[in-house]
Amino acid sequence: MPMPGLAGGRGAAEVLRPLVDTVCGALGEGARDRGGPVPRGGPDEVARQIEQALPDVLPRSGTGEHEALATVVHLMALGAADPAEALCAAHLHCPPLAVAAAADLAASALNPSMDSWDQAPAASALEARVAAALAAVVYPNLPAPDALVTTGGTESNQLALLLARERAAGGPRVQVVCGANAHHSVQRAAWLLGLPRPIVLDTPAGILDPGAVDTALDQLPGRPMVVATAGTTDSGAIDPLPAIAQVTGRHGAELHVDAAYGGPLLFSSREAAKLDGVQSAVSVTLDLHKLGWQPVAAGLLAVPDGAALRPLAHQADYLNAADDTEAGLPDLLGRSLRTTRRPDVLKIAVTLRALGHEGIAALVDTVCDLAADLAGRVERHPALTLYAPPAISTVLFRPTAASDEETAELRRRLLYEGRAVLGRARAGGRLWLKATLLNPHLRSDDLDTLLKLTTEGTTAR
């Protein structure tokens, strides 16, 4: 077998081009063979197909590059829950833009590692510029906002609590206060960081009540951190940020906003007001692999001033020796808790340049409009019940006559039959189907099909 080619270097294009052609062909064939948003048959059938096509995942002799790509990529596409399919709408799992995926190929080919400048000269400079620009979207009109590129909301929330812990060093331990609607990563981060168990406030209306926050802070010494959510996982609800910011300010508490889902609303002149008050936060989580159409991973933690990131400073002589830093080589270790990390900023930078602020805003507005349209159709449908008008692009609904058990079974049946991928959420004491609309290419008849599938077997259609 000939020596395999390398993705980088001066001959990379000639090596990669035929391989990429094979990948594209396998992706197309796999999608056609799947024939829907998800493979039919459920977990056992998918596992059987994988085992049948790959009886030995580590053969003694290789099959060659093109055969391996064609076989394995076809299997992945055949067995994918493809968010680009109209009826795949369960999670905050977006269909990535083709231009972003193409840029991600370049990142993989060049393979910069973002832990030292001599491994990523251009990528490190690009990351600094892009991070500052996105931080300025969150914190406009401030002189030096900054952001860290992360793997997503979980890492960003953990970093936010870590920075809060370090700011409080020498004083009382940070006590986190959050709502029951907060992402599970908040409680997990407190556990990982050795912080007290968060005080979790009931959120019967699906959002954090400023009055409940006020009462909780009355009983806490020191400088607690309140975590508010702008776009909950279950329903996309947005906590009342201006009122919560007022309460935290009055108590001298800190505010962190988990806007992993809702953060990109800030690009839209029409939708941005939903995040009023976010600028009062000491840190803000965003995910561009949700409402930003990026391949995973594309998270951010924004802060109003880059000086807030100084507690993350770390020194390892082989990466950021003091004399190298003094001589002008950028120190990258303080930009993450990870050492080796991909240049995820590249796909983000390409997308920002390709679409611009207005282009991203148009995508945001489109999916919000689609969610409002779907919610309206549900409200008018005699066999369906809507939970609440969507705050962003998530719609909760259910067959009116169905029990919780029947609603859960309906979701599983559609999934196993390969016909639709819907999420599930519990709200108001009931189980709901969840449609998270992140595909800006959805059409009116796609929404009709979704409602038809969820009313099969009911008395009114």
mmCIF file with all atom_site columns, N, CA and C in Angstrom, residues 244-300:
data_model
loop_
_atom_site.group_PDB
_atom_site.id
_atom_site.type_symbol
_atom_site.label_atom_id
_atom_site.label_alt_id
_atom_site.label_comp_id
_atom_site.label_asym_id
_atom_site.label_entity_id
_atom_site.label_seq_id
_atom_site.pdbx_PDB_ins_code
_atom_site.Cartn_x
_atom_site.Cartn_y
_atom_site.Cartn_z
_atom_site.occupancy
_atom_site.B_iso_or_equiv
_atom_site.pdbx_formal_charge
_atom_site.auth_seq_id
_atom_site.auth_comp_id
_atom_site.auth_asym_id
_atom_site.auth_atom_id
_atom_site.pdbx_PDB_model_num
ATOM 1   N N  . ILE A 1 244 ? -33.917 41.131 36.683 1.00 0.00 ? 244 ILE A N  1
ATOM 2   C CA . ILE A 1 244 ? -32.927 40.341 37.421 1.00 0.00 ? 244 ILE A CA 1
ATOM 3   C C  . ILE A 1 244 ? -31.638 41.138 37.590 1.00 0.00 ? 244 ILE A C  1
ATOM 4   N N  . ALA A 1 245 ? -31.256 41.884 36.559 1.00 0.00 ? 245 ALA A N  1
ATOM 5   C CA . ALA A 1 245 ? -30.061 42.723 36.667 1.00 0.00 ? 245 ALA A CA 1
ATOM 6   C C  . ALA A 1 245 ? -30.236 43.788 37.756 1.00 0.00 ? 245 ALA A C  1
ATOM 7   N N  . GLN A 1 246 ? -31.436 44.353 37.848 1.00 0.00 ? 246 GLN A N  1
ATOM 8   C CA . GLN A 1 246 ? -31.696 45.344 38.898 1.00 0.00 ? 246 GLN A CA 1
ATOM 9   C C  . GLN A 1 246 ? -31.567 44.728 40.279 1.00 0.00 ? 246 GLN A C  1
ATOM 10  N N  . VAL A 1 247 ? -32.124 43.533 40.452 1.00 0.00 ? 247 VAL A N  1
ATOM 11  C CA . VAL A 1 247 ? -32.066 42.862 41.749 1.00 0.00 ? 247 VAL A CA 1
ATOM 12  C C  . VAL A 1 247 ? -30.631 42.531 42.130 1.00 0.00 ? 247 VAL A C  1
ATOM 13  N N  . THR A 1 248 ? -29.883 41.963 41.200 1.00 0.00 ? 248 THR A N  1
ATOM 14  C CA . THR A 1 248 ? -28.495 41.600 41.522 1.00 0.00 ? 248 THR A CA 1
ATOM 15  C C  . THR A 1 248 ? -27.669 42.851 41.816 1.00 0.00 ? 248 THR A C  1
ATOM 16  N N  . GLY A 1 249 ? -27.905 43.906 41.068 1.00 0.00 ? 249 GLY A N  1
ATOM 17  C CA . GLY A 1 249 ? -27.181 45.147 41.323 1.00 0.00 ? 249 GLY A CA 1
ATOM 18  C C  . GLY A 1 249 ? -27.479 45.717 42.695 1.00 0.00 ? 249 GLY A C  1
ATOM 19  N N  . ARG A 1 250 ? -28.731 45.656 43.101 1.00 0.00 ? 250 ARG A N  1
ATOM 20  C CA . ARG A 1 250 ? -29.120 46.188 44.403 1.00 0.00 ? 250 ARG A CA 1
ATOM 21  C C  . ARG A 1 250 ? -28.465 45.406 45.547 1.00 0.00 ? 250 ARG A C  1
ATOM 22  N N  . HIS A 1 251 ? -28.257 44.120 45.344 1.00 0.00 ? 251 HIS A N  1
ATOM 23  C CA . HIS A 1 251 ? -27.654 43.289 46.386 1.00 0.00 ? 251 HIS A CA 1
ATOM 24  C C  . HIS A 1 251 ? -26.132 43.206 46.264 1.00 0.00 ? 251 HIS A C  1
ATOM 25  N N  . GLY A 1 252 ? -25.565 43.817 45.254 1.00 0.00 ? 252 GLY A N  1
ATOM 26  C CA . GLY A 1 252 ? -24.125 43.689 45.047 1.00 0.00 ? 252 GLY A CA 1
ATOM 27  C C  . GLY A 1 252 ? -23.712 42.304 44.597 1.00 0.00 ? 252 GLY A C  1
ATOM 28  N N  . ALA A 1 253 ? -24.663 41.543 44.043 1.00 0.00 ? 253 ALA A N  1
ATOM 29  C CA . ALA A 1 253 ? -24.360 40.211 43.528 1.00 0.00 ? 253 ALA A CA 1
ATOM 30  C C  . ALA A 1 253 ? -23.901 40.308 42.074 1.00 0.00 ? 253 ALA A C  1
ATOM 31  N N  . GLU A 1 254 ? -23.282 39.248 41.591 1.00 0.00 ? 254 GLU A N  1
ATOM 32  C CA . GLU A 1 254 ? -22.874 39.184 40.194 1.00 0.00 ? 254 GLU A CA 1
ATOM 33  C C  . GLU A 1 254 ? -23.930 38.447 39.385 1.00 0.00 ? 254 GLU A C  1
ATOM 34  N N  . LEU A 1 255 ? -23.966 38.764 38.095 1.00 0.00 ? 255 LEU A N  1
ATOM 35  C CA . LEU A 1 255 ? -24.917 38.132 37.185 1.00 0.00 ? 255 LEU A CA 1
ATOM 36  C C  . LEU A 1 255 ? -24.160 37.508 36.024 1.00 0.00 ? 255 LEU A C  1
ATOM 37  N N  . HIS A 1 256 ? -24.397 36.235 35.816 1.00 0.00 ? 256 HIS A N  1
ATOM 38  C CA . HIS A 1 256 ? -23.933 35.544 34.610 1.00 0.00 ? 256 HIS A CA 1
ATOM 39  C C  . HIS A 1 256 ? -25.154 35.152 33.802 1.00 0.00 ? 256 HIS A C  1
ATOM 40  N N  . VAL A 1 257 ? -25.125 35.372 32.499 1.00 0.00 ? 257 VAL A N  1
ATOM 41  C CA . VAL A 1 257 ? -26.249 35.016 31.628 1.00 0.00 ? 257 VAL A CA 1
ATOM 42  C C  . VAL A 1 257 ? -25.828 33.885 30.695 1.00 0.00 ? 257 VAL A C  1
ATOM 43  N N  . ASP A 1 258 ? -26.532 32.792 30.815 1.00 0.00 ? 258 ASP A N  1
ATOM 44  C CA . ASP A 1 258 ? -26.342 31.675 29.893 1.00 0.00 ? 258 ASP A CA 1
ATOM 45  C C  . ASP A 1 258 ? -27.233 31.922 28.679 1.00 0.00 ? 258 ASP A C  1
ATOM 46  N N  . ALA A 1 259 ? -26.651 32.519 27.650 1.00 0.00 ? 259 ALA A N  1
ATOM 47  C CA . ALA A 1 259 ? -27.365 32.807 26.405 1.00 0.00 ? 259 ALA A CA 1
ATOM 48  C C  . ALA A 1 259 ? -26.860 31.898 25.296 1.00 0.00 ? 259 ALA A C  1
ATOM 49  N N  . ALA A 1 260 ? -26.558 30.646 25.666 1.00 0.00 ? 260 ALA A N  1
ATOM 50  C CA . ALA A 1 260 ? -26.053 29.705 24.671 1.00 0.00 ? 260 ALA A CA 1
ATOM 51  C C  . ALA A 1 260 ? -26.999 29.600 23.481 1.00 0.00 ? 260 ALA A C  1
ATOM 52  N N  . TYR A 1 261 ? -28.292 29.601 23.763 1.00 0.00 ? 261 TYR A N  1
ATOM 53  C CA . TYR A 1 261 ? -29.293 29.523 22.690 1.00 0.00 ? 261 TYR A CA 1
ATOM 54  C C  . TYR A 1 261 ? -29.642 30.921 22.186 1.00 0.00 ? 261 TYR A C  1
ATOM 55  N N  . GLY A 1 262 ? -30.008 31.813 23.064 1.00 0.00 ? 262 GLY A N  1
ATOM 56  C CA . GLY A 1 262 ? -30.569 33.093 22.641 1.00 0.00 ? 262 GLY A CA 1
ATOM 57  C C  . GLY A 1 262 ? -29.582 34.168 22.266 1.00 0.00 ? 262 GLY A C  1
ATOM 58  N N  . GLY A 1 263 ? -28.310 33.984 22.550 1.00 0.00 ? 263 GLY A N  1
ATOM 59  C CA . GLY A 1 263 ? -27.328 35.036 22.320 1.00 0.00 ? 263 GLY A CA 1
ATOM 60  C C  . GLY A 1 263 ? -27.345 35.642 20.926 1.00 0.00 ? 263 GLY A C  1
ATOM 61  N N  . PRO A 1 264 ? -27.425 34.824 19.853 1.00 0.00 ? 264 PRO A N  1
ATOM 62  C CA . PRO A 1 264 ? -27.411 35.402 18.509 1.00 0.00 ? 264 PRO A CA 1
ATOM 63  C C  . PRO A 1 264 ? -28.622 36.266 18.172 1.00 0.00 ? 264 PRO A C  1
ATOM 64  N N  . LEU A 1 265 ? -29.644 36.311 19.040 1.00 0.00 ? 265 LEU A N  1
ATOM 65  C CA . LEU A 1 265 ? -30.717 37.281 18.823 1.00 0.00 ? 265 LEU A CA 1
ATOM 66  C C  . LEU A 1 265 ? -30.154 38.698 18.771 1.00 0.00 ? 265 LEU A C  1
ATOM 67  N N  . LEU A 1 266 ? -28.997 38.911 19.373 1.00 0.00 ? 266 LEU A N  1
ATOM 68  C CA . LEU A 1 266 ? -28.386 40.237 19.391 1.00 0.00 ? 266 LEU A CA 1
ATOM 69  C C  . LEU A 1 266 ? -28.015 40.724 17.998 1.00 0.00 ? 266 LEU A C  1
ATOM 70  N N  . PHE A 1 267 ? -27.877 39.815 17.041 1.00 0.00 ? 267 PHE A N  1
ATOM 71  C CA . PHE A 1 267 ? -27.585 40.238 15.670 1.00 0.00 ? 267 PHE A CA 1
ATOM 72  C C  . PHE A 1 267 ? -28.795 40.891 15.007 1.00 0.00 ? 267 PHE A C  1
ATOM 73  N N  . SER A 1 268 ? -29.993 40.565 15.490 1.00 0.00 ? 268 SER A N  1
ATOM 74  C CA . SER A 1 268 ? -31.226 40.994 14.842 1.00 0.00 ? 268 SER A CA 1
ATOM 75  C C  . SER A 1 268 ? -31.736 42.292 15.453 1.00 0.00 ? 268 SER A C  1
ATOM 76  N N  . SER A 1 269 ? -31.940 43.288 14.634 1.00 0.00 ? 269 SER A N  1
ATOM 77  C CA . SER A 1 269 ? -32.496 44.550 15.145 1.00 0.00 ? 269 SER A CA 1
ATOM 78  C C  . SER A 1 269 ? -33.909 44.343 15.671 1.00 0.00 ? 269 SER A C  1
ATOM 79  N N  . ARG A 1 270 ? -34.613 43.354 15.145 1.00 0.00 ? 270 ARG A N  1
ATOM 80  C CA . ARG A 1 270 ? -35.991 43.083 15.567 1.00 0.00 ? 270 ARG A CA 1
ATOM 81  C C  . ARG A 1 270 ? -36.051 42.281 16.860 1.00 0.00 ? 270 ARG A C  1
ATOM 82  N N  . GLU A 1 271 ? -35.134 41.345 17.051 1.00 0.00 ? 271 GLU A N  1
ATOM 83  C CA . GLU A 1 271 ? -35.193 40.411 18.171 1.00 0.00 ? 271 GLU A CA 1
ATOM 84  C C  . GLU A 1 271 ? -34.281 40.780 19.334 1.00 0.00 ? 271 GLU A C  1
ATOM 85  N N  . ALA A 1 272 ? -33.338 41.678 19.122 1.00 0.00 ? 272 ALA A N  1
ATOM 86  C CA . ALA A 1 272 ? -32.311 41.944 20.132 1.00 0.00 ? 272 ALA A CA 1
ATOM 87  C C  . ALA A 1 272 ? -32.885 42.435 21.450 1.00 0.00 ? 272 ALA A C  1
ATOM 88  N N  . ALA A 1 273 ? -34.016 43.132 21.413 1.00 0.00 ? 273 ALA A N  1
ATOM 89  C CA . ALA A 1 273 ? -34.599 43.676 22.641 1.00 0.00 ? 273 ALA A CA 1
ATOM 90  C C  . ALA A 1 273 ? -34.955 42.582 23.641 1.00 0.00 ? 273 ALA A C  1
ATOM 91  N N  . LYS A 1 274 ? -35.130 41.355 23.166 1.00 0.00 ? 274 LYS A N  1
ATOM 92  C CA . LYS A 1 274 ? -35.433 40.253 24.075 1.00 0.00 ? 274 LYS A CA 1
ATOM 93  C C  . LYS A 1 274 ? -34.281 39.993 25.045 1.00 0.00 ? 274 LYS A C  1
ATOM 94  N N  . LEU A 1 275 ? -33.093 40.489 24.704 1.00 0.00 ? 275 LEU A N  1
ATOM 95  C CA . LEU A 1 275 ? -31.926 40.295 25.556 1.00 0.00 ? 275 LEU A CA 1
ATOM 96  C C  . LEU A 1 275 ? -31.512 41.575 26.261 1.00 0.00 ? 275 LEU A C  1
ATOM 97  N N  . ASP A 1 276 ? -32.378 42.569 26.312 1.00 0.00 ? 276 ASP A N  1
ATOM 98  C CA . ASP A 1 276 ? -32.078 43.764 27.094 1.00 0.00 ? 276 ASP A CA 1
ATOM 99  C C  . ASP A 1 276 ? -31.713 43.355 28.518 1.00 0.00 ? 276 ASP A C  1
ATOM 100 N N  . GLY A 1 277 ? -30.680 43.971 29.051 1.00 0.00 ? 277 GLY A N  1
ATOM 101 C CA . GLY A 1 277 ? -30.209 43.635 30.393 1.00 0.00 ? 277 GLY A CA 1
ATOM 102 C C  . GLY A 1 277 ? -29.005 42.736 30.391 1.00 0.00 ? 277 GLY A C  1
ATOM 103 N N  . VAL A 1 278 ? -28.714 42.082 29.259 1.00 0.00 ? 278 VAL A N  1
ATOM 104 C CA . VAL A 1 278 ? -27.578 41.161 29.221 1.00 0.00 ? 278 VAL A CA 1
ATOM 105 C C  . VAL A 1 278 ? -26.255 41.896 29.433 1.00 0.00 ? 278 VAL A C  1
ATOM 106 N N  . GLN A 1 279 ? -26.221 43.166 29.074 1.00 0.00 ? 279 GLN A N  1
ATOM 107 C CA . GLN A 1 279 ? -24.983 43.940 29.215 1.00 0.00 ? 279 GLN A CA 1
ATOM 108 C C  . GLN A 1 279 ? -24.609 44.160 30.675 1.00 0.00 ? 279 GLN A C  1
ATOM 109 N N  . SER A 1 280 ? -25.529 43.908 31.605 1.00 0.00 ? 280 SER A N  1
ATOM 110 C CA . SER A 1 280 ? -25.227 44.029 33.030 1.00 0.00 ? 280 SER A CA 1
ATOM 111 C C  . SER A 1 280 ? -24.476 42.825 33.572 1.00 0.00 ? 280 SER A C  1
ATOM 112 N N  . ALA A 1 281 ? -24.343 41.793 32.794 1.00 0.00 ? 281 ALA A N  1
ATOM 113 C CA . ALA A 1 281 ? -23.721 40.556 33.272 1.00 0.00 ? 281 ALA A CA 1
ATOM 114 C C  . ALA A 1 281 ? -22.200 40.670 33.295 1.00 0.00 ? 281 ALA A C  1
ATOM 115 N N  . VAL A 1 282 ? -21.590 39.981 34.246 1.00 0.00 ? 282 VAL A N  1
ATOM 116 C CA . VAL A 1 282 ? -20.125 39.932 34.295 1.00 0.00 ? 282 VAL A CA 1
ATOM 117 C C  . VAL A 1 282 ? -19.583 38.946 33.271 1.00 0.00 ? 282 VAL A C  1
ATOM 118 N N  . SER A 1 283 ? -20.448 38.072 32.751 1.00 0.00 ? 283 SER A N  1
ATOM 119 C CA . SER A 1 283 ? -20.048 37.126 31.713 1.00 0.00 ? 283 SER A CA 1
ATOM 120 C C  . SER A 1 283 ? -21.300 36.610 31.023 1.00 0.00 ? 283 SER A C  1
ATOM 121 N N  . VAL A 1 284 ? -21.137 36.237 29.759 1.00 0.00 ? 284 VAL A N  1
ATOM 122 C CA . VAL A 1 284 ? -22.266 35.772 28.951 1.00 0.00 ? 284 VAL A CA 1
ATOM 123 C C  . VAL A 1 284 ? -21.802 34.579 28.110 1.00 0.00 ? 284 VAL A C  1
ATOM 124 N N  . THR A 1 285 ? -22.578 33.503 28.176 1.00 0.00 ? 285 THR A N  1
ATOM 125 C CA . THR A 1 285 ? -22.326 32.313 27.366 1.00 0.00 ? 285 THR A CA 1
ATOM 126 C C  . THR A 1 285 ? -23.076 32.420 26.045 1.00 0.00 ? 285 THR A C  1
ATOM 127 N N  . LEU A 1 286 ? -22.403 32.069 24.936 1.00 0.00 ? 286 LEU A N  1
ATOM 128 C CA . LEU A 1 286 ? -23.047 31.980 23.629 1.00 0.00 ? 286 LEU A CA 1
ATOM 129 C C  . LEU A 1 286 ? -22.599 30.691 22.941 1.00 0.00 ? 286 LEU A C  1
ATOM 130 N N  . ASP A 1 287 ? -23.475 30.141 22.121 1.00 0.00 ? 287 ASP A N  1
ATOM 131 C CA . ASP A 1 287 ? -23.130 28.994 21.277 1.00 0.00 ? 287 ASP A CA 1
ATOM 132 C C  . ASP A 1 287 ? -23.515 29.324 19.845 1.00 0.00 ? 287 ASP A C  1
ATOM 133 N N  . LEU A 1 288 ? -22.536 29.353 18.962 1.00 0.00 ? 288 LEU A N  1
ATOM 134 C CA . LEU A 1 288 ? -22.850 29.559 17.551 1.00 0.00 ? 288 LEU A CA 1
ATOM 135 C C  . LEU A 1 288 ? -23.110 28.248 16.820 1.00 0.00 ? 288 LEU A C  1
ATOM 136 N N  . HIS A 1 289 ? -23.003 27.123 17.525 1.00 0.00 ? 289 HIS A N  1
ATOM 137 C CA . HIS A 1 289 ? -23.445 25.863 16.898 1.00 0.00 ? 289 HIS A CA 1
ATOM 138 C C  . HIS A 1 289 ? -24.894 25.560 17.260 1.00 0.00 ? 289 HIS A C  1
ATOM 139 N N  . LYS A 1 290 ? -25.596 26.552 17.754 1.00 0.00 ? 290 LYS A N  1
ATOM 140 C CA . LYS A 1 290 ? -27.048 26.471 17.929 1.00 0.00 ? 290 LYS A CA 1
ATOM 141 C C  . LYS A 1 290 ? -27.675 27.466 16.943 1.00 0.00 ? 290 LYS A C  1
ATOM 142 N N  . LEU A 1 291 ? -27.924 28.672 17.421 1.00 0.00 ? 291 LEU A N  1
ATOM 143 C CA . LEU A 1 291 ? -28.548 29.685 16.562 1.00 0.00 ? 291 LEU A CA 1
ATOM 144 C C  . LEU A 1 291 ? -27.466 30.481 15.825 1.00 0.00 ? 291 LEU A C  1
ATOM 145 N N  . GLY A 1 292 ? -26.476 29.771 15.303 1.00 0.00 ? 292 GLY A N  1
ATOM 146 C CA . GLY A 1 292 ? -25.396 30.420 14.565 1.00 0.00 ? 292 GLY A CA 1
ATOM 147 C C  . GLY A 1 292 ? -24.942 29.606 13.366 1.00 0.00 ? 292 GLY A C  1
ATOM 148 N N  . TRP A 1 293 ? -25.526 28.389 13.230 1.00 0.00 ? 293 TRP A N  1
ATOM 149 C CA . TRP A 1 293 ? -25.347 27.553 12.041 1.00 0.00 ? 293 TRP A CA 1
ATOM 150 C C  . TRP A 1 293 ? -23.899 27.155 11.795 1.00 0.00 ? 293 TRP A C  1
ATOM 151 N N  . GLN A 1 294 ? -23.174 26.885 12.879 1.00 0.00 ? 294 GLN A N  1
ATOM 152 C CA . GLN A 1 294 ? -21.801 26.425 12.778 1.00 0.00 ? 294 GLN A CA 1
ATOM 153 C C  . GLN A 1 294 ? -21.701 24.933 13.084 1.00 0.00 ? 294 GLN A C  1
ATOM 154 N N  . PRO A 1 295 ? -20.765 24.231 12.449 1.00 0.00 ? 295 PRO A N  1
ATOM 155 C CA . PRO A 1 295 ? -20.490 22.859 12.896 1.00 0.00 ? 295 PRO A CA 1
ATOM 156 C C  . PRO A 1 295 ? -20.003 22.886 14.345 1.00 0.00 ? 295 PRO A C  1
ATOM 157 N N  . VAL A 1 296 ? -20.334 21.859 15.085 1.00 0.00 ? 296 VAL A N  1
ATOM 158 C CA . VAL A 1 296 ? -19.812 21.725 16.442 1.00 0.00 ? 296 VAL A CA 1
ATOM 159 C C  . VAL A 1 296 ? -18.288 21.609 16.365 1.00 0.00 ? 296 VAL A C  1
ATOM 160 N N  . ALA A 1 297 ? -17.511 22.308 17.183 1.00 0.00 ? 297 ALA A N  1
ATOM 161 C CA . ALA A 1 297 ? -17.958 23.121 18.317 1.00 0.00 ? 297 ALA A CA 1
ATOM 162 C C  . ALA A 1 297 ? -17.697 24.600 18.009 1.00 0.00 ? 297 ALA A C  1
ATOM 163 N N  . ALA A 1 298 ? -18.568 25.475 18.579 1.00 0.00 ? 298 ALA A N  1
ATOM 164 C CA . ALA A 1 298 ? -18.406 26.904 18.340 1.00 0.00 ? 298 ALA A CA 1
ATOM 165 C C  . ALA A 1 298 ? -19.032 27.690 19.487 1.00 0.00 ? 298 ALA A C  1
ATOM 166 N N  . GLY A 1 299 ? -18.454 27.542 20.685 1.00 0.00 ? 299 GLY A N  1
ATOM 167 C CA . GLY A 1 299 ? -18.953 28.258 21.846 1.00 0.00 ? 299 GLY A CA 1
ATOM 168 C C  . GLY A 1 299 ? -18.112 29.471 22.170 1.00 0.00 ? 299 GLY A C  1
ATOM 169 N N  . LEU A 1 300 ? -18.667 30.341 23.020 1.00 0.00 ? 300 LEU A N  1
ATOM 170 C CA . LEU A 1 300 ? -17.961 31.558 23.438 1.00 0.00 ? 300 LEU A CA 1
ATOM 171 C C  . LEU A 1 300 ? -18.343 31.884 24.873 1.00 0.00 ? 300 LEU A C  1
#
